[in-house]
Amino acid sequence: MPPRTDSPAWAPFDDEPLFVSELLLGADQLEAAVADRMGRYLRQVTVARGGVLHLAGAWNALHFGFDLALGAYHSTLLDPEHFHAVLPAADPGRVAVPVGAFLRIERGTRWLWAEAVGKFGASQDCDDDGWIPASSSGDCAGSPRADGLWEREETVIVDTGAFGPPSAIEVKETARLRRSGLLDARGHLTSTALYATPDLPLLDDAAFYQRYLLTEARPLLATGPLAGLLDDPHDTDLLAQALAASFDTVGDLLRRAPGLRTWGPYAVAETNTAGLPESAVGEVVHRVHRARTGPPRYTATWPLLCAACEAAGPGDLTEGPKALASLAVVNLALADRATEPTAQVDLRIDDMWQQGGIWRAQQPPLPWYVQGADPLAPLGIGHGEHTGSLSAASPSPQVPPPQEAPAEESFASPQDIAPPPLPEESGPDEPMPVIEHLDDSITVYTCCLQPRHIDHGTLPLPTSVHEGLADGPVVLELHHDGDPDDSHGAQKLVLTQAALTGVSWPWSFYPGIRMTVTVPRGGRRLHAVTTLLDEPLHFDGNGPFLWDCDSDVLRRHLGLTAPEPKPQPPTPRRTAHTGYAPAVDSLCSLIVAGLRRHGVPGMFEARSMQGHRLSAALFGPGPVSPRLMWTVIHTCEDLAARGLLERESLAGEPDLFIWWPDDKAPTAPKGQVIFEPQELRNHVKAHYVPPDRRKLPPGQQASDHARAAYARWRIDMLGPEADTTLPHGYTFVRGHRRGDEQPPAWHDDLTGCS
């Protein structure tokens, strides 16, 4: 740890917790003095951790208390039984490790504690000279395995000094772990990371760590200050909202902190050079910046950095946590070069994650989707060009597509479209499925279930949809909003000539219920969405019926006479969408349902996700066609323009789309009026100091009252099996309002006195 030139801004377990209630309400809600103190502390931690600090590590420092005087966490206050276990295994695959997780690396009876401080992709397609195929740049989805898991190659940077300087025994143990292959030659955890579902690899580091804290590491979260700031720390939804809000605030503090630069999720000390020789940095920048005529060149940072350090002498600068600092210095040097455009070459970051960063260099002329784009915003152009999602010609939104083209959306109302016949028997009065949208990437149709469909577990299919499905098993994902028994599970179905069979419809389904079904062309995953009505329906004492339905079908099932049809006013048509992969109105309900199910939880039950990740979550596993991906993105943009979603633009990241419950959506444009998170505020203990342990003055011990209070707190948070022994050298201070005087929690230790 480099020597500090100023006094620590915060001393954990000596000072009151710095993780205060305002941290859950936004950086602008912090008092100026508190915000300044947090900023100074985070900068000091960044310097102490080698000059680079991940957002997850910054959150850990505030929540678990990184002691600047020790240069470590207080190991006696963290239970290693709740750490993420890393075990030797014959299978190269192991459960994915989140950045920020505390690790328990096991070899026989020996444990080595560490913190995961960074992570990047370890694609095996990358050459030693940094060359990497364009298709790998921006592709972070991983690939499916035969056992149903998803895998991708990752390198996790671990800090074995996070709990104090390694002892001589631990140094030897680390060397053994390298020789055994559990750690690679540079001391990193490089392996095939396994994910349970296809949406997990698409989460950013912070979101993946939050999910881990709410599940596997829940005991660590429950006994920290965050839970103590909430009126019901056992409410998982409330805890998730508060956790996400605290991460957002810490991210804002890192961006605002003087003396720090940010690179993706990392904060980097401005004065940090990581000890890299200028010649090594210059060599990497030169080799990345060069470009050849013709196709663009994609170059990965990590292999070039390793080669440059070995050539210059200090090979250890790519070992352990030093690797993160070295990567940050090189990438920021490249970023400075990229923001100084030249006429000879266009340089831009295309993927921040794979191999420590993939840079794209190309000589003019440039394609239309590069011109004017921020060079520090990773667009994943390489993967996009490989999959065909980026056409060579710029789309011309002013020129509407020919109406007869089958690949474009039909803008006729459903009543004007002749439905294709179903090859199944149906009564003359039964409504047929209606094609709402049809192009070469997706089909959307609506249908109403008849009693036989519910009884026999079938989903009717129009002929055109049947012909567009891929061979093999078909999966149906049902979005049935408002049903407490909706398991949201995907169901494997059997495709017959007339329908899909094997559906287990929810108990709350009734004849006539209307669904919007989305089918990707050539895909195997379908989505069916029901619509919850604002006001339930009642028919002659029958009801309530909560979901939109064909009332004639339902009346016939109830044995009621259908009323005389009333003339319906014409449905106003919206302006036709044009251009490449235009927005699709009939996809809107699925977009909202998909965000609610797969989106990252936020404050007030909000859900957020980037468009390309949402398309993968909806239509994976497997690659999603570029046109379908852009259709989802453009539909999200259209919903945002209509005020049904919120669109948030972040520097260097694709747009984020946010769904809010109807009664909680912000009504003011971002940046003009401060959004008050009132619901979360109502559950946060204002001006409150959460319960926590404190270090004892020399010669004193915890009082019996403090020990009893600590035991009650542990049992309340973790259950009756919790360890209730107060660690030696610490006392326990109950939660209290800031400024309230607390009785002493210790007394003089007279042990051994006569």
XYZ file of C-alpha atoms in Angstrom, residues 137-679:
543
model
C -15.996 -7.499 -29.830
C -19.254 -6.779 -28.040
C -20.300 -10.411 -27.627
C -20.708 -11.069 -23.896
C -23.683 -13.423 -23.965
C -21.769 -16.679 -23.539
C -22.927 -20.003 -24.943
C -25.265 -22.767 -23.748
C -24.038 -26.096 -22.358
C -25.620 -29.494 -22.589
C -26.574 -29.334 -18.890
C -28.658 -26.177 -19.418
C -26.118 -23.753 -17.958
C -24.458 -20.885 -19.810
C -20.710 -20.455 -19.954
C -18.076 -17.939 -20.969
C -14.351 -17.576 -20.356
C -13.469 -15.026 -17.668
C -10.467 -13.769 -15.738
C -11.202 -12.588 -12.188
C -8.604 -10.374 -10.494
C -8.343 -11.376 -6.835
C -6.711 -9.404 -4.021
C -5.346 -11.785 -1.404
C -4.238 -8.791 0.675
C -7.752 -7.432 1.177
C -7.798 -8.753 4.768
C -4.251 -7.783 5.617
C -0.742 -8.439 4.302
C -0.358 -12.151 3.465
C 1.633 -14.156 5.984
C 4.594 -16.280 4.925
C 2.323 -19.334 4.963
C -0.257 -17.566 2.784
C 2.430 -16.525 0.302
C 3.480 -20.167 -0.016
C -0.145 -21.223 -0.327
C -0.685 -18.743 -3.159
C 2.332 -20.203 -4.958
C 0.858 -23.687 -4.545
C -2.467 -22.508 -5.963
C -0.640 -21.191 -9.021
C 1.212 -24.454 -9.522
C -1.998 -26.437 -9.121
C -3.704 -24.365 -11.805
C -6.466 -23.014 -9.569
C -4.862 -19.604 -10.094
C -3.125 -18.851 -13.373
C 0.544 -17.896 -13.728
C -0.227 -14.256 -12.853
C -2.303 -15.093 -9.796
C -5.698 -14.548 -11.436
C -8.727 -16.826 -11.353
C -9.129 -17.696 -15.045
C -11.801 -20.285 -15.774
C -14.985 -21.130 -17.596
C -17.617 -19.194 -15.645
C -21.012 -20.868 -15.380
C -24.332 -18.984 -15.227
C -27.701 -20.501 -14.362
C -29.732 -18.520 -16.915
C -28.899 -16.705 -20.180
C -29.773 -13.286 -18.772
C -27.119 -13.375 -16.035
C -24.060 -12.955 -18.305
C -25.733 -9.865 -19.744
C -25.869 -8.105 -16.367
C -23.181 -5.540 -15.702
C -20.789 -6.173 -12.810
C -22.712 -4.045 -10.301
C -26.094 -5.625 -11.065
C -24.640 -9.143 -10.903
C -23.024 -8.374 -7.525
C -26.289 -6.961 -6.178
C -28.097 -10.158 -7.145
C -25.367 -12.156 -5.375
C -25.680 -10.037 -2.207
C -29.422 -10.635 -2.119
C -29.015 -14.410 -2.424
C -25.789 -16.268 -1.622
C -24.254 -13.467 0.461
C -27.501 -12.366 2.138
C -26.106 -12.961 5.684
C -23.248 -10.521 5.010
C -25.717 -7.940 3.726
C -28.151 -8.494 6.598
C -25.581 -7.711 9.295
C -24.234 -4.570 7.635
C -25.422 -0.969 7.971
C -27.757 -1.054 4.932
C -30.246 -3.380 6.611
C -30.106 -1.296 9.783
C -31.320 1.774 7.890
C -34.601 0.138 6.779
C -37.766 -0.231 8.808
C -38.145 -3.836 7.582
C -34.756 -5.325 6.686
C -36.398 -8.697 5.978
C -38.437 -7.290 3.060
C -36.470 -8.583 0.063
C -38.022 -6.152 -2.416
C -37.309 -3.195 -0.149
C -33.762 -4.406 0.454
C -33.185 -4.792 -3.299
C -34.439 -1.255 -3.974
C -32.262 0.210 -1.247
C -29.239 -1.765 -2.437
C -29.618 -0.562 -6.030
C -30.104 3.026 -4.848
C -26.961 2.891 -2.721
C -24.920 1.617 -5.687
C -26.231 4.469 -7.827
C -25.198 7.003 -5.193
C -21.728 5.512 -4.744
C -21.274 5.611 -8.518
C -22.212 9.298 -8.536
C -19.759 9.986 -5.715
C -16.931 8.311 -7.642
C -17.690 10.392 -10.726
C -17.752 13.590 -8.669
C -14.727 12.866 -6.478
C -11.792 15.203 -7.172
C -8.633 13.436 -8.228
C -10.435 10.454 -9.766
C -11.134 9.520 -13.371
C -13.593 6.808 -14.332
C -13.163 4.073 -16.905
C -16.317 1.999 -17.169
C -17.091 0.743 -13.635
C -13.596 1.630 -12.373
C -12.363 4.773 -10.631
C -8.715 5.572 -11.304
C -6.507 7.962 -9.337
C -5.403 10.731 -11.703
C -1.815 10.603 -10.452
C -1.620 6.824 -10.816
C 0.864 5.411 -13.333
C 0.880 1.877 -11.873
C 4.667 1.922 -12.140
C 4.412 1.282 -15.867
C 7.387 2.487 -17.909
C 6.418 5.098 -20.476
C 7.928 2.857 -23.118
C 5.471 0.066 -22.272
C 2.464 2.393 -22.407
C 3.694 3.961 -25.637
C 4.230 0.557 -27.243
C 0.662 -0.543 -26.498
C -0.820 2.755 -27.715
C 1.222 2.601 -30.920
C 0.191 -0.958 -31.743
C -3.481 -0.294 -31.046
C -3.588 3.016 -32.914
C -2.128 1.718 -36.144
C -4.631 0.805 -38.821
C -4.472 -0.840 -42.185
C -6.342 0.002 -45.314
C -9.564 -1.875 -45.782
C -11.362 -3.580 -42.888
C -11.014 -2.141 -39.374
C -8.576 -3.729 -36.947
C -9.751 -4.937 -33.535
C -7.028 -5.109 -30.893
C -7.303 -6.372 -27.313
C -5.452 -4.519 -24.563
C -4.584 -7.312 -22.121
C -2.257 -9.483 -24.269
C -0.439 -6.389 -25.558
C 0.016 -5.101 -22.005
C 1.432 -8.443 -20.855
C 3.883 -8.533 -23.762
C 4.965 -4.907 -23.260
C 5.561 -5.389 -19.518
C 7.607 -8.529 -20.085
C 9.697 -6.772 -22.731
C 10.252 -3.713 -20.516
C 11.155 -5.752 -17.450
C 8.435 -5.302 -14.771
C 6.389 -8.418 -15.535
C 4.829 -8.333 -12.050
C 2.764 -5.297 -13.103
C 0.298 -7.723 -14.685
C 0.077 -9.887 -11.561
C -2.544 -9.704 -8.834
C -4.366 -6.395 -8.297
C -1.543 -4.525 -10.066
C -3.003 -5.829 -13.318
C -6.105 -3.652 -12.901
C -4.049 -0.509 -12.385
C -1.881 -1.303 -15.410
C -4.938 -1.932 -17.576
C -6.538 1.312 -16.415
C -3.418 3.368 -17.188
C -3.113 1.915 -20.700
C -6.814 2.233 -21.513
C -6.933 5.838 -20.306
C -3.873 6.627 -22.443
C -5.717 5.134 -25.405
C -8.843 7.095 -24.454
C -6.837 10.319 -24.509
C -5.563 9.412 -27.979
C -9.074 8.490 -29.180
C -10.473 11.875 -28.139
C -7.859 13.611 -30.297
C -9.144 12.570 -33.726
C -6.852 12.595 -36.730
C -7.551 12.401 -40.425
C -5.489 9.224 -40.732
C -7.273 6.833 -38.377
C -10.461 6.574 -36.332
C -9.782 5.002 -32.916
C -12.581 4.027 -30.523
C -13.289 1.591 -27.723
C -15.659 -1.109 -28.961
C -15.824 -3.449 -25.958
C -14.722 -2.519 -22.417
C -15.016 -6.038 -21.019
C -13.420 -8.568 -23.358
C -9.664 -9.054 -22.824
C -9.432 -5.853 -20.758
C -10.799 -3.735 -23.603
C -11.046 -4.073 -27.392
C -10.157 -1.043 -29.496
C -11.282 -0.499 -33.077
C -8.981 1.327 -35.510
C -9.969 2.135 -39.086
C -8.795 4.422 -41.823
C -11.366 6.587 -43.638
C -13.874 6.329 -45.147
C -15.951 5.359 -42.106
C -19.331 3.593 -42.094
C -22.402 5.657 -41.278
C -22.880 4.149 -37.799
C -19.405 5.292 -36.726
C -19.550 8.858 -37.971
C -20.265 11.253 -35.103
C -20.402 8.503 -32.452
C -18.628 9.028 -29.132
C -15.277 7.194 -29.398
C -15.451 6.269 -25.711
C -18.912 4.696 -25.947
C -18.536 0.934 -26.570
C -20.962 0.080 -29.363
C -19.995 -3.530 -30.002
C -19.623 -2.746 -33.701
C -17.506 -5.822 -34.381
C -20.170 -8.236 -33.194
C -22.891 -6.116 -34.769
C -21.214 -6.204 -38.178
C -20.607 -9.929 -37.845
C -24.257 -10.677 -37.107
C -25.514 -8.267 -39.757
C -27.337 -5.946 -37.381
C -25.468 -2.971 -38.873
C -26.280 -2.553 -42.537
C -23.704 -1.116 -44.915
C -26.108 1.566 -46.138
C -27.480 4.239 -43.843
C -31.227 3.846 -43.259
C -33.370 6.570 -44.810
C -36.252 7.232 -42.446
C -37.707 9.764 -44.884
C -38.439 7.056 -47.463
C -41.263 4.759 -46.373
C -40.863 1.087 -47.264
C -43.035 -0.350 -50.051
C -46.340 -1.485 -48.664
C -46.148 -4.788 -50.501
C -42.807 -5.748 -48.994
C -43.406 -8.728 -46.695
C -40.534 -7.721 -44.422
C -42.179 -4.487 -43.310
C -44.987 -3.914 -40.871
C -48.574 -3.864 -42.038
C -50.275 -0.750 -40.738
C -53.824 -1.859 -41.351
C -56.015 -2.264 -38.310
C -56.607 -5.840 -37.152
C -60.157 -5.705 -38.559
C -58.793 -5.016 -42.055
C -56.429 -7.995 -42.083
C -57.758 -11.277 -43.360
C -56.638 -13.856 -40.803
C -54.990 -16.968 -42.172
C -57.008 -20.136 -41.661
C -56.264 -22.494 -38.833
C -55.999 -26.153 -39.735
C -58.193 -27.108 -36.777
C -61.913 -27.406 -36.470
C -63.625 -24.283 -35.221
C -67.160 -23.098 -34.929
C -68.532 -20.453 -37.294
C -68.813 -17.898 -34.485
C -65.380 -18.493 -33.022
C -62.891 -15.639 -33.398
C -59.791 -16.503 -35.399
C -56.235 -15.471 -34.465
C -55.422 -12.055 -35.909
C -51.991 -11.212 -37.292
C -51.056 -7.835 -35.824
C -47.561 -7.622 -37.304
C -45.544 -9.711 -39.721
C -42.032 -9.166 -41.073
C -38.958 -11.270 -41.739
C -37.831 -11.273 -38.090
C -40.979 -11.443 -35.977
C -44.692 -12.217 -36.023
C -47.186 -10.882 -33.501
C -50.754 -12.170 -33.354
C -53.666 -12.053 -30.930
C -55.911 -14.965 -30.069
C -58.694 -15.824 -27.651
C -58.693 -19.190 -25.928
C -61.700 -21.451 -26.345
C -62.726 -23.873 -23.585
C -61.063 -26.748 -25.462
C -57.771 -24.840 -25.584
C -57.758 -24.473 -21.804
C -58.927 -28.036 -21.155
C -56.443 -29.655 -23.548
C -53.524 -27.286 -22.913
C -53.186 -25.983 -26.473
C -52.213 -22.661 -28.035
C -53.721 -21.982 -31.481
C -51.271 -21.075 -34.251
C -51.928 -19.273 -37.527
C -50.487 -21.124 -40.509
C -47.891 -18.439 -41.252
C -46.593 -18.667 -37.686
C -46.442 -22.448 -37.826
C -44.339 -22.308 -40.984
C -41.925 -19.762 -39.496
C -40.989 -21.772 -36.392
C -37.663 -23.572 -36.215
C -37.569 -27.330 -36.029
C -37.216 -28.859 -32.595
C -38.728 -28.145 -29.179
C -40.657 -24.920 -28.642
C -40.662 -22.921 -25.400
C -43.575 -20.732 -24.281
C -43.036 -17.984 -21.727
C -46.276 -16.634 -20.291
C -46.604 -13.120 -18.845
C -49.806 -13.116 -16.792
C -49.743 -9.849 -14.850
C -51.699 -9.710 -11.628
C -51.873 -13.451 -10.934
C -50.198 -14.237 -7.584
C -49.801 -17.889 -8.619
C -48.032 -17.107 -11.872
C -44.766 -19.044 -11.638
C -43.325 -17.315 -14.694
C -41.732 -20.600 -15.704
C -40.908 -21.391 -19.308
C -42.842 -24.392 -20.639
C -41.617 -26.833 -23.277
C -44.343 -27.523 -25.827
C -44.982 -29.939 -28.670
C -45.635 -28.519 -32.139
C -48.472 -30.184 -34.049
C -50.047 -29.289 -37.366
C -52.839 -27.330 -35.701
C -51.419 -25.881 -32.503
C -48.874 -26.056 -29.729
C -49.777 -28.636 -27.108
C -48.631 -29.321 -23.579
C -49.419 -25.872 -22.139
C -50.203 -25.676 -18.433
C -52.538 -22.664 -18.345
C -52.864 -20.816 -15.008
C -55.913 -21.624 -12.921
C -57.132 -18.044 -13.355
C -57.549 -18.416 -17.147
C -61.114 -18.475 -18.454
C -62.632 -18.986 -21.935
C -62.265 -15.921 -24.119
C -59.137 -14.596 -22.411
C -57.147 -12.655 -24.975
C -53.398 -12.977 -25.436
C -50.822 -11.242 -27.591
C -48.358 -13.842 -28.827
C -44.909 -12.917 -30.149
C -42.979 -15.396 -32.286
C -39.454 -14.734 -33.616
C -39.055 -16.004 -37.154
C -36.928 -19.144 -37.079
C -36.918 -19.088 -33.280
C -38.077 -21.479 -30.609
C -39.114 -19.139 -27.769
C -42.618 -17.665 -27.859
C -44.101 -15.090 -25.512
C -47.778 -14.793 -24.627
C -48.955 -11.688 -22.760
C -52.336 -11.136 -21.120
C -53.667 -7.669 -20.295
C -54.870 -6.828 -16.794
C -57.966 -4.614 -16.987
C -58.247 -1.362 -15.083
C -61.744 -2.388 -13.965
C -62.861 -6.051 -13.696
C -65.750 -7.301 -15.838
C -68.988 -8.771 -14.455
C -71.665 -10.631 -16.448
C -75.049 -11.173 -14.793
C -73.587 -11.855 -11.377
C -70.598 -13.787 -12.717
C -67.148 -12.447 -12.089
C -64.985 -10.652 -11.520
C -63.027 -11.291 -14.741
C -59.741 -9.459 -14.399
C -58.113 -9.845 -17.811
C -59.032 -8.605 -21.277
C -61.152 -11.123 -23.145
C -63.598 -11.707 -25.979
C -66.859 -11.140 -24.124
C -68.890 -13.142 -26.684
C -66.791 -16.263 -26.094
C -67.057 -15.835 -22.338
C -70.818 -15.230 -22.476
C -71.354 -18.382 -24.526
C -69.359 -20.353 -21.989
C -71.506 -18.924 -19.164
C -74.705 -19.735 -21.062
C -75.631 -16.074 -21.453
C -77.186 -14.421 -24.475
C -74.805 -12.207 -26.386
C -75.961 -8.546 -26.466
C -76.645 -6.732 -29.698
C -73.344 -5.530 -31.157
C -72.756 -1.821 -30.816
C -71.005 0.134 -33.544
C -67.416 0.791 -32.534
C -65.707 4.073 -33.347
C -62.753 3.650 -35.697
C -59.453 3.156 -33.925
C -57.125 6.083 -34.611
C -54.026 4.964 -36.455
C -50.623 6.036 -35.360
C -48.091 7.322 -37.823
C -46.405 4.459 -39.658
C -42.918 3.563 -38.490
C -40.260 3.484 -41.182
C -36.576 2.792 -41.492
C -34.476 -0.223 -40.565
C -36.152 -2.532 -38.000
C -38.868 -0.006 -37.087
C -40.740 0.034 -33.793
C -43.679 -2.367 -33.582
C -46.740 -1.175 -31.661
C -47.965 -4.701 -30.967
C -44.669 -5.472 -29.199
C -45.276 -2.834 -26.520
C -47.014 -5.131 -24.044
C -44.201 -7.679 -24.317
C -41.535 -4.994 -23.861
C -43.159 -3.871 -20.614
C -43.691 -7.460 -19.447
C -40.098 -8.327 -20.308
C -38.728 -5.359 -18.376
C -40.835 -6.268 -15.358
C -39.586 -9.849 -15.398
C -35.974 -9.566 -16.533
C -35.083 -5.954 -15.702
C -32.703 -4.983 -12.943
C -34.692 -3.994 -9.816
C -34.525 -0.344 -8.860
C -36.216 2.067 -6.526
C -40.021 2.011 -6.208
C -40.259 -1.382 -7.940
C -38.809 0.069 -11.140
C -37.106 -2.261 -13.614
C -34.380 -1.257 -16.045
C -32.380 -2.862 -18.838
C -30.540 -1.930 -21.985
C -32.325 -2.750 -25.235
C -29.867 -5.316 -26.566
C -29.906 -7.149 -23.257
C -33.690 -7.145 -23.160
C -33.834 -8.711 -26.635
C -31.421 -11.440 -25.502
C -33.436 -12.072 -22.334
C -36.674 -12.336 -24.306
C -35.560 -14.310 -27.339
C -32.503 -16.232 -26.146
C -30.864 -18.600 -25.543
C -28.823 -18.430 -28.681
C -28.045 -15.461 -30.894
C -30.823 -12.970 -31.565
C -31.078 -11.753 -35.138
C -29.775 -8.197 -35.548
C -33.055 -7.010 -37.050
C -35.032 -8.383 -34.119
C -32.610 -6.784 -31.640
C -33.027 -3.382 -33.274
C -36.793 -3.851 -33.478
C -36.823 -4.283 -29.686
C -34.546 -1.265 -29.190
C -36.572 0.976 -31.519
C -39.814 -0.108 -29.839
C -38.301 0.799 -26.456
C -37.329 4.193 -27.881
C -40.870 4.674 -29.188
C -42.335 3.793 -25.789
C -39.983 6.292 -24.172
C -41.027 8.994 -26.640
C -44.664 8.320 -25.702
C -43.864 8.590 -21.984
C -44.509 4.903 -21.253
C -40.867 4.181 -20.438
C -38.041 6.367 -19.237
C -34.917 6.511 -21.393
C -31.624 7.246 -19.676
C -28.472 7.991 -21.661
C -25.181 7.214 -19.933
C -21.775 8.172 -21.259
C -20.058 5.193 -22.794
C -23.074 2.895 -22.444
C -26.108 1.992 -24.581
C -29.328 3.712 -23.550
C -31.046 2.330 -20.469
C -34.828 1.868 -20.563
C -36.719 2.059 -17.270
C -40.231 0.881 -16.492
C -42.004 2.460 -13.534
C -45.262 1.356 -11.904
C -48.068 3.714 -12.890
C -48.209 5.493 -9.543
C -44.453 5.860 -9.144
C -43.170 7.080 -12.493
C -41.213 10.349 -12.427
C -43.114 13.214 -13.963
C -40.293 15.681 -14.458
C -37.459 15.488 -16.983
C -34.226 14.215 -15.517
C -31.903 16.988 -14.496
C -34.578 19.712 -14.192
C -36.376 18.630 -11.030
C -34.865 16.348 -8.409
C -36.826 13.106 -8.341
C -37.905 12.419 -4.770
C -37.951 8.625 -4.112
C -40.842 9.032 -1.718
C -41.757 5.381 -1.285
